[in-house]
mmCIF file of N, CA and C in Angstrom:
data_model
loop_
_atom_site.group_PDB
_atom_site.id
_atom_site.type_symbol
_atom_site.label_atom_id
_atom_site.label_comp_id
_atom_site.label_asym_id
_atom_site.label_seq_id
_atom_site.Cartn_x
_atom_site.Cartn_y
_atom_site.Cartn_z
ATOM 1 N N UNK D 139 0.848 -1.176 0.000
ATOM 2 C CA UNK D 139 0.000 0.000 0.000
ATOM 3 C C UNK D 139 0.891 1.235 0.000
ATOM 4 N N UNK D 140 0.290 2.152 -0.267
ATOM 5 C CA UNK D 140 1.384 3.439 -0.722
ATOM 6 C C UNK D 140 -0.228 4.707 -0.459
ATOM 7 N N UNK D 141 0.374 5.773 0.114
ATOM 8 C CA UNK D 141 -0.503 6.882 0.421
ATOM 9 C C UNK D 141 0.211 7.860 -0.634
ATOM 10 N N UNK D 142 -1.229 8.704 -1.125
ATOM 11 C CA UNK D 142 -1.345 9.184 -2.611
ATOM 12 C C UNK D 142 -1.214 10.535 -2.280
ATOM 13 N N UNK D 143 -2.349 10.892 -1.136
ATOM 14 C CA UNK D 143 -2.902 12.686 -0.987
ATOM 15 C C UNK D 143 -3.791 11.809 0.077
ATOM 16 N N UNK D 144 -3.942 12.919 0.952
ATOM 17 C CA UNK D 144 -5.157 13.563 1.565
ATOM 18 C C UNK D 144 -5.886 14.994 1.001
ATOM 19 N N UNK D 145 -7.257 14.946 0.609
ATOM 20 C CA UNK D 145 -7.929 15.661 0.281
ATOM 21 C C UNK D 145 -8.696 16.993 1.289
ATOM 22 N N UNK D 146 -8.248 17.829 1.093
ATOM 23 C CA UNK D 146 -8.931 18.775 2.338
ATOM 24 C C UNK D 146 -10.089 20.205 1.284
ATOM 25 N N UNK D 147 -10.971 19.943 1.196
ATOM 26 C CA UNK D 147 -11.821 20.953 0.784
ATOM 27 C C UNK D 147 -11.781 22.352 1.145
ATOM 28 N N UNK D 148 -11.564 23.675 0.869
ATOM 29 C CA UNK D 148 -11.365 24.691 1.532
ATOM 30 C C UNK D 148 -12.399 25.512 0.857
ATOM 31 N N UNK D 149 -12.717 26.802 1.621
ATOM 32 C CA UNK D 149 -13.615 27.969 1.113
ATOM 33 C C UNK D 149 -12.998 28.770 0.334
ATOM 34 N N UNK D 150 -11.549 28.975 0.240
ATOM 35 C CA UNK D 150 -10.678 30.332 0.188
ATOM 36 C C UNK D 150 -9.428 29.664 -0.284
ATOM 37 N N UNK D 151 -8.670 29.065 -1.829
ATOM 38 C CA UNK D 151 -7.280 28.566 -2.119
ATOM 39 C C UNK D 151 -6.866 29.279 -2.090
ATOM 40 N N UNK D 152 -6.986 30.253 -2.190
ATOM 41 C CA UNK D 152 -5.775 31.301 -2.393
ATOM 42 C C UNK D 152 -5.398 31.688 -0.996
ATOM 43 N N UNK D 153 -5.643 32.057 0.219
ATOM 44 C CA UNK D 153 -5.916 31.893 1.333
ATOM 45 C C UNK D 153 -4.998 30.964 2.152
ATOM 46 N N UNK D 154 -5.496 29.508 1.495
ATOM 47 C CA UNK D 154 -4.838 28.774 2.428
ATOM 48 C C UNK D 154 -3.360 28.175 1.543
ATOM 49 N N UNK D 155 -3.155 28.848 0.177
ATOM 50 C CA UNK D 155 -2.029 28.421 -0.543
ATOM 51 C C UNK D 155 -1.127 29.515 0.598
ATOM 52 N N UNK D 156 -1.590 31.077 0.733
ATOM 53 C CA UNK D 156 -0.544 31.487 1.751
ATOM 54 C C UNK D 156 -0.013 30.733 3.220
ATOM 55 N N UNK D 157 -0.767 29.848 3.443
ATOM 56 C CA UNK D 157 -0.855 29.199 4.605
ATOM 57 C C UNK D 157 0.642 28.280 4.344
ATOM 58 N N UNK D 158 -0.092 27.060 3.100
ATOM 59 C CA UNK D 158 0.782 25.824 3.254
ATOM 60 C C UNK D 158 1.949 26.031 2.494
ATOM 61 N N UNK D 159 1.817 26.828 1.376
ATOM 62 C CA UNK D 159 2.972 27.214 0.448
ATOM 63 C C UNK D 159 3.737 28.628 1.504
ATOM 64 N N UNK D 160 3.341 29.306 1.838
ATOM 65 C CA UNK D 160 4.574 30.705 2.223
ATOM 66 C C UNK D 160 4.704 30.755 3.848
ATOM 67 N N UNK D 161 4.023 29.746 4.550
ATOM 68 C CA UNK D 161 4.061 29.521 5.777
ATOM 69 C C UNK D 161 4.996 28.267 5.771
ATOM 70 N N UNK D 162 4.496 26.656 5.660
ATOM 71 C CA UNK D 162 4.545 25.387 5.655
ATOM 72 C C UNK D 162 6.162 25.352 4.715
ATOM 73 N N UNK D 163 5.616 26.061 3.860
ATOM 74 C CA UNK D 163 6.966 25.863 2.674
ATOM 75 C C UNK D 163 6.919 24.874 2.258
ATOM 76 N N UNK D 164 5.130 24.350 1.746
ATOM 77 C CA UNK D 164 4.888 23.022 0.975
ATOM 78 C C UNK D 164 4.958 23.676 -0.608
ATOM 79 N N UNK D 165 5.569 22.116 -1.582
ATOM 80 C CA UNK D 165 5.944 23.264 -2.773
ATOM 81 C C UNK D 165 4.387 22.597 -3.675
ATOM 82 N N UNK D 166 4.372 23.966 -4.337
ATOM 83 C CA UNK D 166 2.954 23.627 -5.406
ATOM 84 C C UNK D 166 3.682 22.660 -6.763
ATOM 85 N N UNK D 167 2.896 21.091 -6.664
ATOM 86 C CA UNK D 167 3.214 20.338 -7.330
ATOM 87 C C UNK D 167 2.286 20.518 -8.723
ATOM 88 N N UNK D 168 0.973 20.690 -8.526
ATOM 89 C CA UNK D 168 -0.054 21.058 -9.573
ATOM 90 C C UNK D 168 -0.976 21.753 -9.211
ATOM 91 N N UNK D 169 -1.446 22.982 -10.075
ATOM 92 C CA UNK D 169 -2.827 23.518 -9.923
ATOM 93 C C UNK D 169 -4.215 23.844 -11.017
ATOM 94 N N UNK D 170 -5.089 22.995 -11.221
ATOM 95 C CA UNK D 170 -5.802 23.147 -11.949
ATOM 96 C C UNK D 170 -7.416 22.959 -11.853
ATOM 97 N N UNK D 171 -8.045 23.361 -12.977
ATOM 98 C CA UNK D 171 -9.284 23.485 -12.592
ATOM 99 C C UNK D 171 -9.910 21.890 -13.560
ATOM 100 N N UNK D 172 -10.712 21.166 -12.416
ATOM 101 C CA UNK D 172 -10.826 19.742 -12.979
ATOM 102 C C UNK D 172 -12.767 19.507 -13.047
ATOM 103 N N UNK D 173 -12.821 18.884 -14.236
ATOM 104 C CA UNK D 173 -14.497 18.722 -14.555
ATOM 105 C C UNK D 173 -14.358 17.616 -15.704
ATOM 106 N N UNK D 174 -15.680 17.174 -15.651
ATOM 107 C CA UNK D 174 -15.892 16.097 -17.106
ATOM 108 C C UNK D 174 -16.682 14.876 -16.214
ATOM 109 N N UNK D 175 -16.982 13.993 -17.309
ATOM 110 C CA UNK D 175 -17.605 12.938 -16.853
ATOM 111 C C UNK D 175 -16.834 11.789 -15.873
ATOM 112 N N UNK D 176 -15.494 12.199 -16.120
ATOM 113 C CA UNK D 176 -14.803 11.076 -14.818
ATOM 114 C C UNK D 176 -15.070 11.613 -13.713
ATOM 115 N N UNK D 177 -14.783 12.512 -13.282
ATOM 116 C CA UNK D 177 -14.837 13.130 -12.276
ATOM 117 C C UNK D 177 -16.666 13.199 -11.592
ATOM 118 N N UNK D 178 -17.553 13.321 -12.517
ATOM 119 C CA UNK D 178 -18.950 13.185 -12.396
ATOM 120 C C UNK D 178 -19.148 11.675 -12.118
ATOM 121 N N UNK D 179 -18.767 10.747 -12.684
ATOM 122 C CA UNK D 179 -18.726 9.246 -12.292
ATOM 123 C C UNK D 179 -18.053 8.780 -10.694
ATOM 124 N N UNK D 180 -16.898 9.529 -10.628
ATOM 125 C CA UNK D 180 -16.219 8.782 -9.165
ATOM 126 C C UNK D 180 -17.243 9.703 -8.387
ATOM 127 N N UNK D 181 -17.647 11.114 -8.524
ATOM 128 C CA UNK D 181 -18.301 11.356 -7.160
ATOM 129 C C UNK D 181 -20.189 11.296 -7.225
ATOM 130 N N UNK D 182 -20.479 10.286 -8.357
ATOM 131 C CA UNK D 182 -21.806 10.264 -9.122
ATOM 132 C C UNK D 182 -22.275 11.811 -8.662
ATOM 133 N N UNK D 183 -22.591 12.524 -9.412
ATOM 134 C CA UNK D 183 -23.435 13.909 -9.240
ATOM 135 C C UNK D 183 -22.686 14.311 -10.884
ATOM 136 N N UNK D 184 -23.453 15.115 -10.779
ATOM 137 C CA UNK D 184 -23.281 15.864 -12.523
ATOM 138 C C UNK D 184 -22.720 17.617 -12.481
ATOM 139 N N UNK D 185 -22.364 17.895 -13.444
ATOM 140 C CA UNK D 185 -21.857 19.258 -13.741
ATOM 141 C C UNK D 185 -20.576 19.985 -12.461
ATOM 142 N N UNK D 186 -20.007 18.533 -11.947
ATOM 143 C CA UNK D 186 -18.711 19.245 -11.240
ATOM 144 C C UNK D 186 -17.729 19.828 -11.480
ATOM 145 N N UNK D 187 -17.386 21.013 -10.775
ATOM 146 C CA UNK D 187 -16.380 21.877 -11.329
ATOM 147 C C UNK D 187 -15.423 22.424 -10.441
ATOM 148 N N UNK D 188 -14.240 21.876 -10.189
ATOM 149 C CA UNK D 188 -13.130 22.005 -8.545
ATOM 150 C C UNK D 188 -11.857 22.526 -8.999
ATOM 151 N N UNK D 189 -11.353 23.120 -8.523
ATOM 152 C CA UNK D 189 -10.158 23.893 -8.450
ATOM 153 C C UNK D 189 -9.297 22.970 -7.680
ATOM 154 N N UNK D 190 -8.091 22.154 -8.243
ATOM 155 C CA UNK D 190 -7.144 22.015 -7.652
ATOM 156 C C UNK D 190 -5.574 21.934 -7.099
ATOM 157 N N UNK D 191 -5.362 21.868 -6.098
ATOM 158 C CA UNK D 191 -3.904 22.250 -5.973
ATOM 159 C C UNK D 191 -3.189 21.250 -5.089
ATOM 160 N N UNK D 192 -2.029 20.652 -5.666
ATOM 161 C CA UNK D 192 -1.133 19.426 -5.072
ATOM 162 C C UNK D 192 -0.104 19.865 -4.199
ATOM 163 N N UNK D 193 0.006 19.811 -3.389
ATOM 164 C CA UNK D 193 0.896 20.044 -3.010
ATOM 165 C C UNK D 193 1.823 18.588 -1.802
ATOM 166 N N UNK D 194 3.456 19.217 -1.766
ATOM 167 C CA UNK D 194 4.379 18.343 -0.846
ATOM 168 C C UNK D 194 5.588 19.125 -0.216
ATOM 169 N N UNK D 195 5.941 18.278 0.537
ATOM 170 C CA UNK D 195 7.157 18.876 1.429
ATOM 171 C C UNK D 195 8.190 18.303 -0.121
ATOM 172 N N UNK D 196 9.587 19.014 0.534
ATOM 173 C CA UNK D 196 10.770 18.727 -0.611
ATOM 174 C C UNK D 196 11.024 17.623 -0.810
ATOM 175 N N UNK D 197 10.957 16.659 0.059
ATOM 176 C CA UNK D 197 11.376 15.156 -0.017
ATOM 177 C C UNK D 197 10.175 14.193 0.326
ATOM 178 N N UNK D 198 8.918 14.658 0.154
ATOM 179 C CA UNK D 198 7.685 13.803 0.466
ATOM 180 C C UNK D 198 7.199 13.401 -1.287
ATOM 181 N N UNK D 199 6.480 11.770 -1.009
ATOM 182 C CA UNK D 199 5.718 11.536 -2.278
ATOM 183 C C UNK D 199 4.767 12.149 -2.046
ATOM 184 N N UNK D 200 4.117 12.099 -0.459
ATOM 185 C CA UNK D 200 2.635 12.251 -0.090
ATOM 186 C C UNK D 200 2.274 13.450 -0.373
ATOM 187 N N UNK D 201 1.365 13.508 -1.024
ATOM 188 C CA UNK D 201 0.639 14.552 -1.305
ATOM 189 C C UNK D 201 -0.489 15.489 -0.556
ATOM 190 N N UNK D 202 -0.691 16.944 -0.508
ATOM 191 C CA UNK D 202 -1.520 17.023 0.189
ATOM 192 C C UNK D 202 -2.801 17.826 -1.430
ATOM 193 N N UNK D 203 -3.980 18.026 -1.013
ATOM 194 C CA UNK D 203 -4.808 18.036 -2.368
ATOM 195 C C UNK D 203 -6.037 19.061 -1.505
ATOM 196 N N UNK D 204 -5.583 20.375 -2.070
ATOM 197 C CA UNK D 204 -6.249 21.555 -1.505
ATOM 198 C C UNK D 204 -7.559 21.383 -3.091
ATOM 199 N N UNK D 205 -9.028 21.522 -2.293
ATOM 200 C CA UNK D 205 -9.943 21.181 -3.240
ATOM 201 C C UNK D 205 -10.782 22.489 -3.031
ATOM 202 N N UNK D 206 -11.343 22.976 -4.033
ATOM 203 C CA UNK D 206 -11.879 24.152 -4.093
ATOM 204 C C UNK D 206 -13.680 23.994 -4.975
ATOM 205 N N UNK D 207 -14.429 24.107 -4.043
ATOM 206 C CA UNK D 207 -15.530 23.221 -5.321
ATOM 207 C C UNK D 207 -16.248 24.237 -6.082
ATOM 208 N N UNK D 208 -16.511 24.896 -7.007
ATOM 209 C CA UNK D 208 -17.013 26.068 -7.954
ATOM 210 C C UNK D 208 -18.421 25.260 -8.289
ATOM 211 N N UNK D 209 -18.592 24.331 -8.488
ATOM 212 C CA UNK D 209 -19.607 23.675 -8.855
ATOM 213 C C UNK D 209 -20.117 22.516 -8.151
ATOM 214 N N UNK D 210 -20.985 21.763 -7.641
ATOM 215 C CA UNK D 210 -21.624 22.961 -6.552
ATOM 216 C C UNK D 210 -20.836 23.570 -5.349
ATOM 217 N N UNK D 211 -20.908 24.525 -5.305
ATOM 218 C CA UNK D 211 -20.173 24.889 -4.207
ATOM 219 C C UNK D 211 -19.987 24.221 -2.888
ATOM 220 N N UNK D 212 -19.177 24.722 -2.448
ATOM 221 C CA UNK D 212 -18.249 24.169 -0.604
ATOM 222 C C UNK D 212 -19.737 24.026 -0.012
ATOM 223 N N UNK D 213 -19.781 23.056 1.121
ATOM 224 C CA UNK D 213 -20.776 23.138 2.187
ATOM 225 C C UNK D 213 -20.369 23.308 3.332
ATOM 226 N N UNK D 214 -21.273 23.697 4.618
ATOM 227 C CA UNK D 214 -20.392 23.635 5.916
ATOM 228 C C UNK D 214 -20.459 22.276 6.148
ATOM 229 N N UNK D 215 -20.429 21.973 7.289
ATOM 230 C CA UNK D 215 -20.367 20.309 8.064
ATOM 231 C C UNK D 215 -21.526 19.661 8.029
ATOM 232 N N UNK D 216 -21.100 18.387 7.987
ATOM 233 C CA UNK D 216 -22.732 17.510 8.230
ATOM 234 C C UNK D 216 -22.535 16.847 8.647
ATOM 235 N N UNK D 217 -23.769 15.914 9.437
ATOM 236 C CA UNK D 217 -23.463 14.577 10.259
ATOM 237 C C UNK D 217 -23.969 13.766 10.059
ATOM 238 N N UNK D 218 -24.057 13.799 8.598
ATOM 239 C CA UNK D 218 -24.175 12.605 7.243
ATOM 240 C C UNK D 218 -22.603 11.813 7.422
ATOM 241 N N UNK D 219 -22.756 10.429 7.168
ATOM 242 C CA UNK D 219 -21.955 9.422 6.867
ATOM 243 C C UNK D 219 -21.518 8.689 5.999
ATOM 244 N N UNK D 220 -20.764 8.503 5.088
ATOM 245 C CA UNK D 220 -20.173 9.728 4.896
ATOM 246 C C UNK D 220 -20.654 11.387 4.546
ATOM 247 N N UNK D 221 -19.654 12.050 4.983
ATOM 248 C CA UNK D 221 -20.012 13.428 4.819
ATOM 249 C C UNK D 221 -20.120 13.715 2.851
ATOM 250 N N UNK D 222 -20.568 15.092 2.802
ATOM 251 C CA UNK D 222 -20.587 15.003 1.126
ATOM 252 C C UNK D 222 -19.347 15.455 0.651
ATOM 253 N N UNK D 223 -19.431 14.882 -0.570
ATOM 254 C CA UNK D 223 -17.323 15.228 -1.014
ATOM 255 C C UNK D 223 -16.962 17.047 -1.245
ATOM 256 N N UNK D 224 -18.340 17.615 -1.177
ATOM 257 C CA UNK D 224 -17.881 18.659 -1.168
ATOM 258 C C UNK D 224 -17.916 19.671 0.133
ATOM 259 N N UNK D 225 -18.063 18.495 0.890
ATOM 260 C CA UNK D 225 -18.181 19.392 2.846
ATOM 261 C C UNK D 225 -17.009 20.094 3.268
ATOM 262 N N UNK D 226 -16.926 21.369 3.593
ATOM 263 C CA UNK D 226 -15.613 21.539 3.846
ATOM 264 C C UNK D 226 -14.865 20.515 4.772
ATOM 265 N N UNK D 227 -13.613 20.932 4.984
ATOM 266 C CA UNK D 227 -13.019 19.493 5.805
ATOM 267 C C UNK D 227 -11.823 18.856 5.088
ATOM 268 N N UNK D 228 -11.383 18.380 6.293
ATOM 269 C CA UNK D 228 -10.993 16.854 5.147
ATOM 270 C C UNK D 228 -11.794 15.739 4.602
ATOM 271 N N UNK D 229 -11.333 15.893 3.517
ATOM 272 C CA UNK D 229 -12.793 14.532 3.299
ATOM 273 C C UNK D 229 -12.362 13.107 2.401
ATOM 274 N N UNK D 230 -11.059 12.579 1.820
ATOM 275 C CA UNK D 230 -10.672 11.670 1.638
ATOM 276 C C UNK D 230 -9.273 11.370 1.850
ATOM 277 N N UNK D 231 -8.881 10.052 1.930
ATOM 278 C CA UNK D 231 -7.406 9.456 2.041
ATOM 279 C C UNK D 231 -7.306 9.116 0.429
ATOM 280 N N UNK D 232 -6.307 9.033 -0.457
ATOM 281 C CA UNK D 232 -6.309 8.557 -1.695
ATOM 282 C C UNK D 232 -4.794 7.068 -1.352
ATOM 283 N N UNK D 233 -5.367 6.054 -1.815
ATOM 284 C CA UNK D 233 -4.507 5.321 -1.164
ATOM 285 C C UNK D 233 -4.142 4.274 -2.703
ATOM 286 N N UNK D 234 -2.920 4.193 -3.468
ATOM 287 C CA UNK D 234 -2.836 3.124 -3.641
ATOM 288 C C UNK D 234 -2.571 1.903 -2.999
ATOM 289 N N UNK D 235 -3.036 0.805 -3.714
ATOM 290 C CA UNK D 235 -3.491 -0.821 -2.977
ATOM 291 C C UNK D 235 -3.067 -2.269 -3.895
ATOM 292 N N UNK D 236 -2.567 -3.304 -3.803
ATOM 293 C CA UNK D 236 -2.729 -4.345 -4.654
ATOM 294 C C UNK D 236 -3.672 -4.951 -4.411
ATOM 295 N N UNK D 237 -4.354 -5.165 -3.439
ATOM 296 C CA UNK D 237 -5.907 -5.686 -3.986
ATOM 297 C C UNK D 237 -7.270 -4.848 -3.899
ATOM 298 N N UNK D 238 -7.983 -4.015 -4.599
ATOM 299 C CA UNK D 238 -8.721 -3.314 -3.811
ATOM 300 C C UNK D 238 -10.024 -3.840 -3.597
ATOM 301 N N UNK D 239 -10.141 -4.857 -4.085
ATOM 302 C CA UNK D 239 -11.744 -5.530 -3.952
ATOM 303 C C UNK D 239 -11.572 -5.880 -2.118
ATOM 304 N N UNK D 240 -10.374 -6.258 -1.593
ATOM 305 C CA UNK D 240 -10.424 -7.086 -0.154
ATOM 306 C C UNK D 240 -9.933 -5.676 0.664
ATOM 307 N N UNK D 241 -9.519 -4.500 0.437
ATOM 308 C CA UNK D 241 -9.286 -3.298 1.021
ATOM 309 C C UNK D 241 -10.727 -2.725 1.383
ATOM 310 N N UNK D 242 -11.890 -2.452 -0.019
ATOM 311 C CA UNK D 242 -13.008 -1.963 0.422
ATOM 312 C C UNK D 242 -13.729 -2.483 1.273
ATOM 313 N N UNK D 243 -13.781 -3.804 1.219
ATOM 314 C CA UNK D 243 -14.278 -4.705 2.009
ATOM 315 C C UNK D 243 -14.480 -4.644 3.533
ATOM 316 N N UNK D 244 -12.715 -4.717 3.949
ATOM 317 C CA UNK D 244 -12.880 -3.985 5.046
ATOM 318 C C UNK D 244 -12.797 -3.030 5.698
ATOM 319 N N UNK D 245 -12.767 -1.355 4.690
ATOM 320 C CA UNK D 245 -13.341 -0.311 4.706
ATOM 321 C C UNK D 245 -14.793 -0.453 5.205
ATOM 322 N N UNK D 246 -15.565 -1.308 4.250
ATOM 323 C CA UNK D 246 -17.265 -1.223 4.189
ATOM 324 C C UNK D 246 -17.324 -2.308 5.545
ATOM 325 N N UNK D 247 -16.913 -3.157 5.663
ATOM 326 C CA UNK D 247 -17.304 -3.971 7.491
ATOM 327 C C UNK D 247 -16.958 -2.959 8.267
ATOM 328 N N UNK D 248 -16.144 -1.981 8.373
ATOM 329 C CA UNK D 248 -16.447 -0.745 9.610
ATOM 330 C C UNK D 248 -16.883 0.557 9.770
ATOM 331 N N UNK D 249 -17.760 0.365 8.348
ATOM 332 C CA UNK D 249 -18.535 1.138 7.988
ATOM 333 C C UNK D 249 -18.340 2.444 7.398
ATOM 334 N N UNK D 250 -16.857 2.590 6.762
ATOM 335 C CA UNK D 250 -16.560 3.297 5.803
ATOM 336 C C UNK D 250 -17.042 3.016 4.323
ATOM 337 N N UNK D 251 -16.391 3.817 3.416
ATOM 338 C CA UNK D 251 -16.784 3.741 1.976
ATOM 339 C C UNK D 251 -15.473 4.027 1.056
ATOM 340 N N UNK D 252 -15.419 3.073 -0.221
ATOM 341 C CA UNK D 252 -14.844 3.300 -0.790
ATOM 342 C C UNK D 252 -15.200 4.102 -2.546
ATOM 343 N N UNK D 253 -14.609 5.236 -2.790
ATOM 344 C CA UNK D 253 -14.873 5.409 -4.096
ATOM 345 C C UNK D 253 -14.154 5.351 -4.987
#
């Protein structure tokens, strides 16, 4: 197993790029604005439209994945289970896996979710 990004949803990138980039001194690996039907398929809902930005320390693979949602917009919190992918927050682990059928599995026996 190998860790990809953690996903953190924000109200304000530009905001918190001063944070992790000119504070943290995490370096900007990618920033772009992401939509289409893949992206409508992994989070099923239609017409998504997110701003995003990769970022890592100098010697990290791990990624961190500042998400910005334009379409539909950011929400505050909920105490929905899972929360919605566009709740502010953190809201996913991105994990590569060699098996993922027996990973979700026991994601879903403790009552997580995999997408």
């Amino acid at each position: 197993m190998n860790m990809r990004h953690t996903g953190l949803v924000v109200r304000d990138i530009d905001r918190c790029l001063e944070f992790y980039r000119d504070i943290l001194r995490l370096q900007v690996r990618s920033r772009q604005e992401e939509s289409g039907s893949f992206l409508d398929a992994i989070l099923d809902d239609e017409g998504i439209v997110v701003e995003t930005v990769k970022m890592s320390a100098d010697s990290g693979e791990t990624l961190l994945e500042l998400l910005h949602f334009k379409s539909p917009t950011g929400i505050e919190g909920s105490h929905n289970l899972p929360p919605p992918y566009n709740c502010f927050g953190f809201t996913h682990l991105a994990l590569t896996v060699y098996d993922v059928e027996s990973v979700c599995a026991a994601v879903a026996g403790a009552g997580g979710q995999c997408i």
